[in-house]
Coordinates of C-alpha atoms and ligand atoms in Angstrom, one line a residue:
M79 CA 133.5 98.1 105.3
V80 CA 132.1 95.9 103.1
K81 CA 128.6 96.5 102.0
V82 CA 126.3 93.6 100.2
V83 CA 123.7 95.4 97.9
K84 CA 120.6 93.3 96.3
F85 CA 118.7 94.7 94.0
G86 CA 115.0 93.3 93.1
G87 CA 113.3 93.1 90.1
S88 CA 111.6 96.5 90.1
S89 CA 115.0 98.1 90.3
L90 CA 116.8 96.4 87.5
A91 CA 113.5 96.1 85.1
S92 CA 115.1 98.2 82.8
A93 CA 118.3 100.6 81.7
E94 CA 116.8 103.7 83.3
Q95 CA 116.4 101.5 86.9
F96 CA 119.5 100.0 86.2
K97 CA 121.0 103.6 85.9
K98 CA 119.6 104.4 89.5
A99 CA 121.3 101.0 90.7
G100 CA 124.4 101.8 89.2
A101 CA 124.2 105.5 90.7
I102 CA 123.3 103.6 94.7
I103 CA 126.8 101.3 93.8
R104 CA 129.0 104.1 92.6
A105 CA 127.9 106.3 95.5
D106 CA 129.8 104.1 98.4
E107 CA 132.9 102.5 97.5
S108 CA 132.1 100.0 100.1
R109 CA 129.2 98.2 98.0
R110 CA 131.5 95.9 96.7
Y111 CA 129.3 92.9 96.0
V112 CA 126.1 93.2 93.8
V113 CA 123.3 90.5 93.8
P114 CA 121.3 91.3 91.0
S115 CA 117.6 89.6 90.3
A116 CA 116.0 89.1 87.1
P117 CA 114.4 92.0 85.7
G118 CA 110.9 92.7 87.0
K119 CA 108.0 94.2 85.9
R120 CA 108.2 97.7 84.2
G121 CA 104.3 98.3 85.3
A122 CA 101.7 97.0 86.0
K123 CA 100.7 95.6 83.1
D124 CA 104.3 94.0 82.6
T125 CA 105.6 90.6 83.3
K126 CA 108.6 89.6 85.4
V127 CA 111.4 87.7 82.8
T128 CA 111.0 84.8 85.5
D129 CA 107.4 84.3 84.5
M130 CA 108.7 84.7 80.9
L131 CA 111.2 81.9 81.3
Y132 CA 108.9 79.8 83.1
D133 CA 106.1 79.9 80.7
C134 CA 108.4 80.0 77.8
Y135 CA 110.0 76.5 79.1
G136 CA 107.0 75.0 79.4
I137 CA 106.0 75.2 75.6
A138 CA 109.7 74.0 74.9
E139 CA 109.1 71.0 77.2
A140 CA 106.0 70.3 75.9
G141 CA 107.8 70.0 72.2
K142 CA 105.9 73.3 70.6
E143 CA 107.7 75.7 69.2
F144 CA 109.3 78.3 71.7
S145 CA 111.5 80.9 69.5
G146 CA 109.2 83.5 69.8
K147 CA 108.8 83.6 73.1
L148 CA 112.6 83.2 73.8
G149 CA 112.9 86.3 71.6
K150 CA 110.7 88.3 73.1
I151 CA 112.6 87.4 76.5
R152 CA 116.1 88.6 74.6
D153 CA 114.4 91.8 73.7
R154 CA 114.2 92.6 77.2
Y155 CA 118.1 92.2 78.0
D156 CA 118.7 93.8 74.7
S157 CA 116.8 97.2 75.3
I158 CA 118.2 97.4 78.5
I159 CA 122.0 96.4 76.9
K160 CA 121.1 99.4 74.3
G161 CA 120.1 101.7 77.2
L162 CA 123.4 101.3 79.1
D163 CA 125.3 101.6 75.9
L164 CA 127.5 98.7 76.5
K165 CA 129.4 96.5 73.8
L166 CA 128.0 93.7 75.4
S167 CA 125.8 91.1 72.9
L168 CA 124.4 87.9 74.4
N169 CA 123.9 85.7 71.3
E170 CA 126.4 82.9 72.6
E171 CA 124.2 83.1 75.8
F172 CA 121.1 82.6 73.8
K173 CA 122.3 80.1 71.8
T174 CA 123.1 77.8 74.6
I175 CA 119.7 78.6 76.8
E176 CA 117.7 77.5 73.4
T177 CA 119.8 74.3 73.0
N178 CA 119.2 73.4 76.6
F179 CA 115.2 74.2 76.7
K180 CA 115.4 71.6 73.7
N181 CA 117.3 69.6 75.8
R182 CA 114.8 69.8 78.7
A183 CA 117.5 70.6 80.8
G184 CA 114.8 71.9 83.6
A185 CA 112.4 74.5 85.1
A186 CA 115.1 75.6 87.5
Y187 CA 117.5 76.0 85.0
A188 CA 114.8 77.9 82.7
A189 CA 114.2 80.4 85.6
S190 CA 117.5 80.6 86.8
R191 CA 118.7 82.1 83.3
G192 CA 116.9 85.7 84.2
E193 CA 119.5 86.5 87.1
Y194 CA 122.1 84.8 85.2
L195 CA 121.9 87.4 82.5
N196 CA 121.2 90.3 84.3
G197 CA 124.2 89.5 86.1
I198 CA 126.4 89.4 83.3
I199 CA 125.0 92.6 82.2
M200 CA 125.3 93.8 85.4
A201 CA 129.2 93.1 85.6
A202 CA 129.8 94.7 82.6
Y203 CA 127.9 97.9 83.4
M204 CA 129.9 98.4 86.6
G205 CA 133.0 96.9 85.5
F206 CA 132.7 94.1 88.3
T207 CA 134.0 90.5 88.2
F208 CA 130.9 88.1 87.4
I209 CA 130.8 84.8 89.5
D210 CA 128.2 82.2 88.1
A211 CA 126.3 80.8 91.2
A212 CA 126.2 77.9 89.6
E213 CA 129.8 77.8 90.6
V214 CA 129.6 79.1 94.5
I215 CA 126.0 78.0 95.7
F216 CA 125.5 74.7 96.2
F217 CA 122.2 72.5 96.8
D218 CA 122.3 68.7 97.2
A219 CA 120.5 66.1 94.6
E220 CA 116.7 67.1 96.3
G221 CA 116.8 70.8 96.3
N222 CA 118.2 71.5 99.9
F223 CA 120.4 74.2 100.2
L224 CA 123.9 73.3 101.3
A225 CA 124.8 76.6 103.3
D226 CA 127.9 75.0 105.2
R227 CA 129.5 74.0 102.2
T228 CA 128.5 77.1 99.8
N229 CA 129.6 79.7 102.9
E230 CA 133.2 77.5 102.6
V231 CA 133.2 78.0 98.9
L232 CA 132.0 81.1 98.3
A233 CA 134.1 83.3 101.2
Q234 CA 137.1 81.8 99.5
R235 CA 136.3 83.1 96.2
L236 CA 135.3 86.2 96.9
E237 CA 138.2 86.9 99.4
K238 CA 140.3 86.9 96.3
T239 CA 137.6 89.7 94.1
D240 CA 137.5 92.8 95.2
C241 CA 134.1 93.5 93.6
A242 CA 132.0 90.9 92.2
V243 CA 128.5 90.2 90.9
I244 CA 126.6 87.2 91.8
P245 CA 123.4 86.4 90.3
G246 CA 120.6 85.9 93.1
F247 CA 117.8 82.9 93.2
Y248 CA 119.8 80.1 91.8
G249 CA 123.0 77.5 92.7
A250 CA 123.6 74.3 91.6
E251 CA 124.7 70.6 92.5
E252 CA 128.2 69.9 92.4
N253 CA 127.6 68.5 88.7
G254 CA 126.0 71.5 87.7
V255 CA 122.6 70.6 87.7
I256 CA 120.8 73.8 89.0
H257 CA 118.3 74.3 91.7
T258 CA 116.5 77.5 92.4
F259 CA 115.4 79.0 95.7
S260 CA 111.8 79.7 96.1
R261 CA 110.0 82.4 94.6
G262 CA 111.3 86.0 95.8
G263 CA 114.7 83.5 96.4
S264 CA 117.1 86.3 95.3
D265 CA 117.0 88.1 99.1
I266 CA 118.2 84.3 100.2
T267 CA 121.5 84.8 97.6
G268 CA 122.1 88.5 99.3
S269 CA 122.1 87.1 102.8
I270 CA 124.1 84.4 101.9
V271 CA 127.0 86.5 100.1
A272 CA 126.7 89.0 103.5
R273 CA 127.4 86.5 105.4
A274 CA 130.6 84.9 103.6
V275 CA 131.9 88.2 102.9
H276 CA 131.1 89.0 106.9
A277 CA 129.5 92.4 105.6
T278 CA 128.9 95.2 107.6
I279 CA 125.4 95.5 106.5
Y280 CA 123.6 93.8 103.5
E281 CA 121.4 96.6 101.6
N282 CA 118.2 95.2 100.6
W283 CA 117.2 98.0 97.7
T284 CA 113.7 97.0 96.3
D285 CA 110.9 99.5 95.0
V286 CA 109.6 100.5 98.7
S287 CA 110.6 102.6 101.3
G288 CA 111.0 99.8 103.9
F289 CA 109.0 97.9 105.8
L290 CA 105.7 99.4 106.7
V291 CA 103.6 99.3 110.1
S292 CA 100.8 97.6 108.3
D293 CA 99.5 96.3 105.0
P294 CA 99.1 99.6 102.4
R295 CA 95.9 97.7 100.8
I296 CA 94.3 98.3 104.2
I297 CA 96.0 101.7 105.7
D298 CA 96.7 104.7 103.5
N299 CA 100.2 105.7 103.2
P300 CA 101.2 103.4 106.7
A301 CA 104.3 104.5 108.7
V302 CA 107.4 103.0 108.0
I303 CA 109.2 100.8 110.5
H304 CA 112.6 102.4 111.1
T305 CA 114.0 99.7 113.1
I306 CA 112.6 96.1 113.3
T307 CA 114.3 92.8 114.7
Y308 CA 114.5 89.6 113.1
R309 CA 112.5 88.4 115.6
E310 CA 110.0 90.4 115.1
L311 CA 110.5 90.4 111.4
R312 CA 109.7 86.6 111.4
E313 CA 106.1 87.2 113.4
L314 CA 105.2 89.4 110.6
S315 CA 106.1 87.6 107.5
Y316 CA 104.9 84.7 108.7
M317 CA 102.0 86.3 109.3
G318 CA 101.3 87.9 105.5
A319 CA 103.8 91.1 105.7
G320 CA 105.8 90.7 102.2
V321 CA 108.9 92.9 101.0
L322 CA 111.6 90.4 102.1
H323 CA 112.1 86.3 101.7
E324 CA 111.2 84.9 104.8
D325 CA 114.5 82.5 104.4
A326 CA 116.9 85.9 104.0
I327 CA 117.2 86.5 107.5
F328 CA 119.0 83.3 108.5
P329 CA 122.3 83.4 107.0
V330 CA 122.9 87.2 108.1
R331 CA 121.8 86.3 111.4
K332 CA 124.2 83.8 111.9
E333 CA 126.6 86.9 112.1
G334 CA 124.6 89.2 113.0
I335 CA 124.9 91.2 110.1
P336 CA 122.2 93.9 110.0
I337 CA 119.9 94.1 106.9
N338 CA 118.4 97.3 105.8
I339 CA 115.3 97.6 103.1
R340 CA 116.1 100.3 100.8
N341 CA 114.0 102.0 98.1
T342 CA 116.1 102.4 94.8
N343 CA 113.9 104.7 93.6
A344 CA 114.4 106.9 96.5
P345 CA 118.2 106.2 97.8
Q346 CA 117.4 109.2 100.4
E347 CA 115.5 107.5 102.5
P348 CA 116.5 105.6 105.0
G349 CA 114.2 102.6 104.8
T350 CA 113.9 100.2 107.7
M351 CA 116.9 98.6 109.6
I352 CA 116.5 94.5 110.5
V353 CA 118.6 93.9 113.3
E354 CA 119.3 91.2 115.9
S355 CA 118.6 93.6 119.0
T356 CA 118.6 97.2 119.8
C357 CA 118.3 100.0 122.5
H358 CA 115.3 101.7 120.1
Q359 CA 112.2 101.7 121.5
P360 CA 109.7 101.2 118.4
E361 CA 108.0 104.6 118.1
Y362 CA 104.5 103.8 118.3
T363 CA 104.9 100.6 121.4
I364 CA 104.1 97.9 118.8
T365 CA 106.2 97.7 115.7
G366 CA 103.9 96.3 113.5
I367 CA 100.2 94.6 112.3
A368 CA 99.6 91.9 110.1
G369 CA 97.5 89.3 109.5
L370 CA 96.1 86.7 107.6
R371 CA 92.3 85.3 106.4
D372 CA 90.9 81.7 106.2
F373 CA 91.6 80.0 109.2
V374 CA 89.3 77.3 110.8
A375 CA 88.6 76.8 114.5
V376 CA 88.2 73.0 115.5
N377 CA 86.8 73.5 119.1
V378 CA 86.8 70.3 121.0
D379 CA 84.8 69.8 124.2
K380 CA 85.1 67.1 126.9
D381 CA 84.5 67.4 130.7
M382 CA 87.4 67.1 132.7
M383 CA 89.7 67.0 129.5
N384 CA 91.7 69.2 131.8
S385 CA 93.1 66.3 134.2
E386 CA 93.0 63.5 131.3
V387 CA 97.1 63.3 130.7
G388 CA 97.7 62.9 127.3
F389 CA 94.4 64.5 125.7
C390 CA 96.0 67.0 123.9
R391 CA 98.4 64.9 122.2
K392 CA 95.8 62.5 121.0
V393 CA 93.8 65.5 119.1
L394 CA 97.1 66.7 117.7
Q395 CA 97.9 63.0 116.8
A396 CA 94.5 63.6 114.4
F397 CA 95.8 66.7 112.8
E398 CA 99.4 65.0 112.2
D399 CA 98.2 62.0 110.7
H400 CA 96.6 64.2 107.9
E401 CA 99.8 66.5 107.6
I402 CA 98.0 69.5 108.5
S403 CA 100.2 72.1 110.3
I404 CA 98.6 73.8 113.3
E405 CA 98.4 77.6 113.8
H406 CA 97.5 78.1 117.3
M407 CA 96.0 76.4 120.6
P408 CA 94.7 78.2 122.8
S409 CA 92.6 76.5 125.8
G410 CA 90.4 75.8 128.5
I411 CA 89.6 74.0 131.1
D412 CA 87.7 71.6 129.3
T413 CA 88.0 72.9 125.8
M414 CA 91.0 72.9 123.5
T415 CA 90.4 74.7 120.0
V416 CA 93.0 74.4 117.2
F417 CA 93.4 76.5 114.5
V418 CA 94.3 75.3 110.9
Q419 CA 94.7 77.1 107.6
R420 CA 91.8 76.5 105.5
H421 CA 93.3 75.4 102.3
D422 CA 95.1 72.6 104.6
F423 CA 92.2 71.5 106.2
E424 CA 88.9 72.1 103.7
G425 CA 89.4 68.5 102.3
K426 CA 90.4 66.4 105.2
E427 CA 88.1 68.0 107.5
Q428 CA 85.5 64.5 108.1
Q429 CA 88.8 62.5 108.1
V430 CA 89.8 64.9 111.0
L431 CA 87.0 64.6 112.8
S432 CA 86.6 61.1 112.9
A433 CA 90.1 60.6 113.8
I434 CA 89.6 63.1 117.1
H435 CA 86.5 61.1 117.8
R436 CA 88.8 57.5 117.8
Y437 CA 91.9 59.1 119.4
A438 CA 90.6 61.2 122.1
S439 CA 86.6 60.3 122.5
P440 CA 85.6 64.1 123.3
D441 CA 82.0 64.9 123.8
T442 CA 81.4 67.5 121.1
I443 CA 83.3 68.7 118.6
E444 CA 82.3 72.1 116.5
I445 CA 84.2 73.8 113.4
E446 CA 83.9 77.5 113.0
G447 CA 85.4 78.6 109.3
D448 CA 86.0 82.0 108.2
L449 CA 88.6 83.3 110.4
A450 CA 90.8 85.7 110.4
L451 CA 94.1 86.0 112.4
V452 CA 95.5 89.3 113.0
A453 CA 99.1 89.6 114.4
V454 CA 100.0 92.7 116.6
V455 CA 104.2 92.7 117.2
G456 CA 106.4 94.4 118.6
R457 CA 109.4 93.9 121.6
G458 CA 108.1 97.7 122.8
M459 CA 104.7 95.6 124.2
K460 CA 107.1 94.0 126.9
S461 CA 107.8 97.4 128.8
T462 CA 104.5 98.6 128.3
R463 CA 101.7 98.3 130.4
G464 CA 98.0 98.2 129.0
T465 CA 99.2 97.3 125.3
A466 CA 96.6 94.4 125.5
G467 CA 94.0 96.9 126.9
R468 CA 94.5 99.4 124.4
I469 CA 94.2 96.5 121.2
F470 CA 90.7 95.2 122.7
S471 CA 89.2 98.5 123.7
A472 CA 90.3 99.6 120.0
L473 CA 88.5 96.6 118.6
A474 CA 85.2 96.9 121.5
H475 CA 84.8 100.7 119.6
A476 CA 84.7 99.5 116.4
Q477 CA 82.1 96.7 117.7
I478 CA 84.4 93.8 116.5
N479 CA 83.8 90.2 117.9
V480 CA 87.1 89.0 119.1
K481 CA 87.3 85.3 118.9
M482 CA 90.3 84.1 120.2
I483 CA 93.5 85.7 122.1
D484 CA 97.1 84.6 122.1
Q485 CA 99.7 86.0 123.2
G486 CA 103.0 84.5 122.5
S487 CA 105.1 83.9 125.9
S488 CA 107.9 86.1 124.7
E489 CA 105.3 88.9 124.9
L490 CA 106.4 89.9 121.3
N491 CA 103.0 89.4 119.7
I492 CA 99.2 89.0 120.3
I493 CA 97.5 87.2 118.1
I494 CA 93.7 88.1 117.8
G495 CA 90.9 85.3 115.8
V496 CA 88.3 87.7 114.5
S497 CA 86.1 86.9 111.6
N498 CA 87.0 87.2 108.1
D499 CA 84.4 90.1 107.5
D500 CA 86.0 92.0 110.2
F501 CA 89.5 91.6 109.2
E502 CA 90.1 94.7 107.7
R503 CA 88.1 96.9 110.0
A504 CA 90.1 95.2 113.3
V505 CA 93.5 96.2 111.6
R506 CA 92.7 99.6 111.2
S507 CA 91.4 100.0 114.5
I508 CA 94.7 98.6 116.1
Y509 CA 96.7 100.8 113.5
D510 CA 94.6 104.2 114.3
I511 CA 95.1 103.6 118.3
F512 CA 98.6 102.8 118.2
V513 CA 99.9 104.8 115.4
E514 CA 97.5 107.6 114.4
T515 CA 96.5 108.8 117.6
Q516 CA 100.2 109.0 118.0
L517 CA 101.5 111.2 115.0
Ligands
LIG45 N1 113.5 86.2 90.0 C1 113.0 85.0 90.9 C2 111.5 85.8 91.0 O1 110.9 86.5 90.4 C3 114.3 85.6 92.2 C4 113.9 87.0 92.7 O2 113.0 87.9 92.1 O3 114.3 87.2 94.2 O4 111.0 84.8 91.9

């Protein structure tokens, strides 16, 4: 049994948090590979070390004095080292960082130091081998992650290493130039390491007890999802549910390795298992509800549209020409509607309209803004009759006007368009009908 454990920023924000992480690792000797994030926030008003690094580097790059800011970053690490009673000095490391900042080593280099330094501390604290991610995680010159090359090198290296710490978030080109994943990318590193060692499980330790059925900013104390499939998770994260970086599922998915989201502050709780497939039915028919505001619907009408071959393609061409990604496309007999994100569309609105006219000669085009989409996701919907009926009667009871319905062919999700103003009430009424009434 081999476990890869990734600790998020809040789990390593202070010496106290490090001690909790250390106790978790020591509690199970199969937790052999550790992927740390940079120190995160110690409280609501605190700043993540990654943000401090970006900020400090911005000043260095502008040729201004940055030693005060770098000193503040060093203080964060020194207080962790002191709190852990370690005989470790980051003097040399900080000298190198200062020189590299002066030489404008790049924002990615700067940001990566957050994980790099935390990795050194974690390795010293646990007595594990430190492996610089720059030696084992590869990117090309455009910043694309090289999955196969990485897997080959990392697997070989870890085969020879019993217990190791590999900092999250970054890697390098073969020539050493550092690249990072997008923000929150240590989750991806954890997944890459899990794949390389054929881990039994990838434990992702954070500050919540797993994925929640819905957004806690909308629902008080939402229920925790015990088991979720990769596909359900993908649907929910796309629609805004946070916790795990979207790209973190791809490496482990290749190997069918489950991910377990756990809470460093409540390690006794089982958290959420993310799996490829399962015979466990979700507790509440639906697995989760997520949603996003600020979509725009472009309604295109044309008599006899249905029999005009190529009509949809012509309309969509207008969006493609303006590099606007399309979210949903419900259609009727003589109408089609294209849902796009408002921030993508706003500045190009009129150009897109004239392009649709040029390409497809519709009768009318109408635009409706201020729309929100709510995604109800669940593998259990396929085998349960009446799910859609319950959703829509809940919405009707809440006096919410449904503007669009889109059910994916996999029957894994139902997407509902409502006005922005109705968004929170829509989520609440669906949550209540499936979860509250069953508690
Ligand atoms: N430290 C990086 C960030 O704040 C990466 C991570 O924490 O996963 O985005």
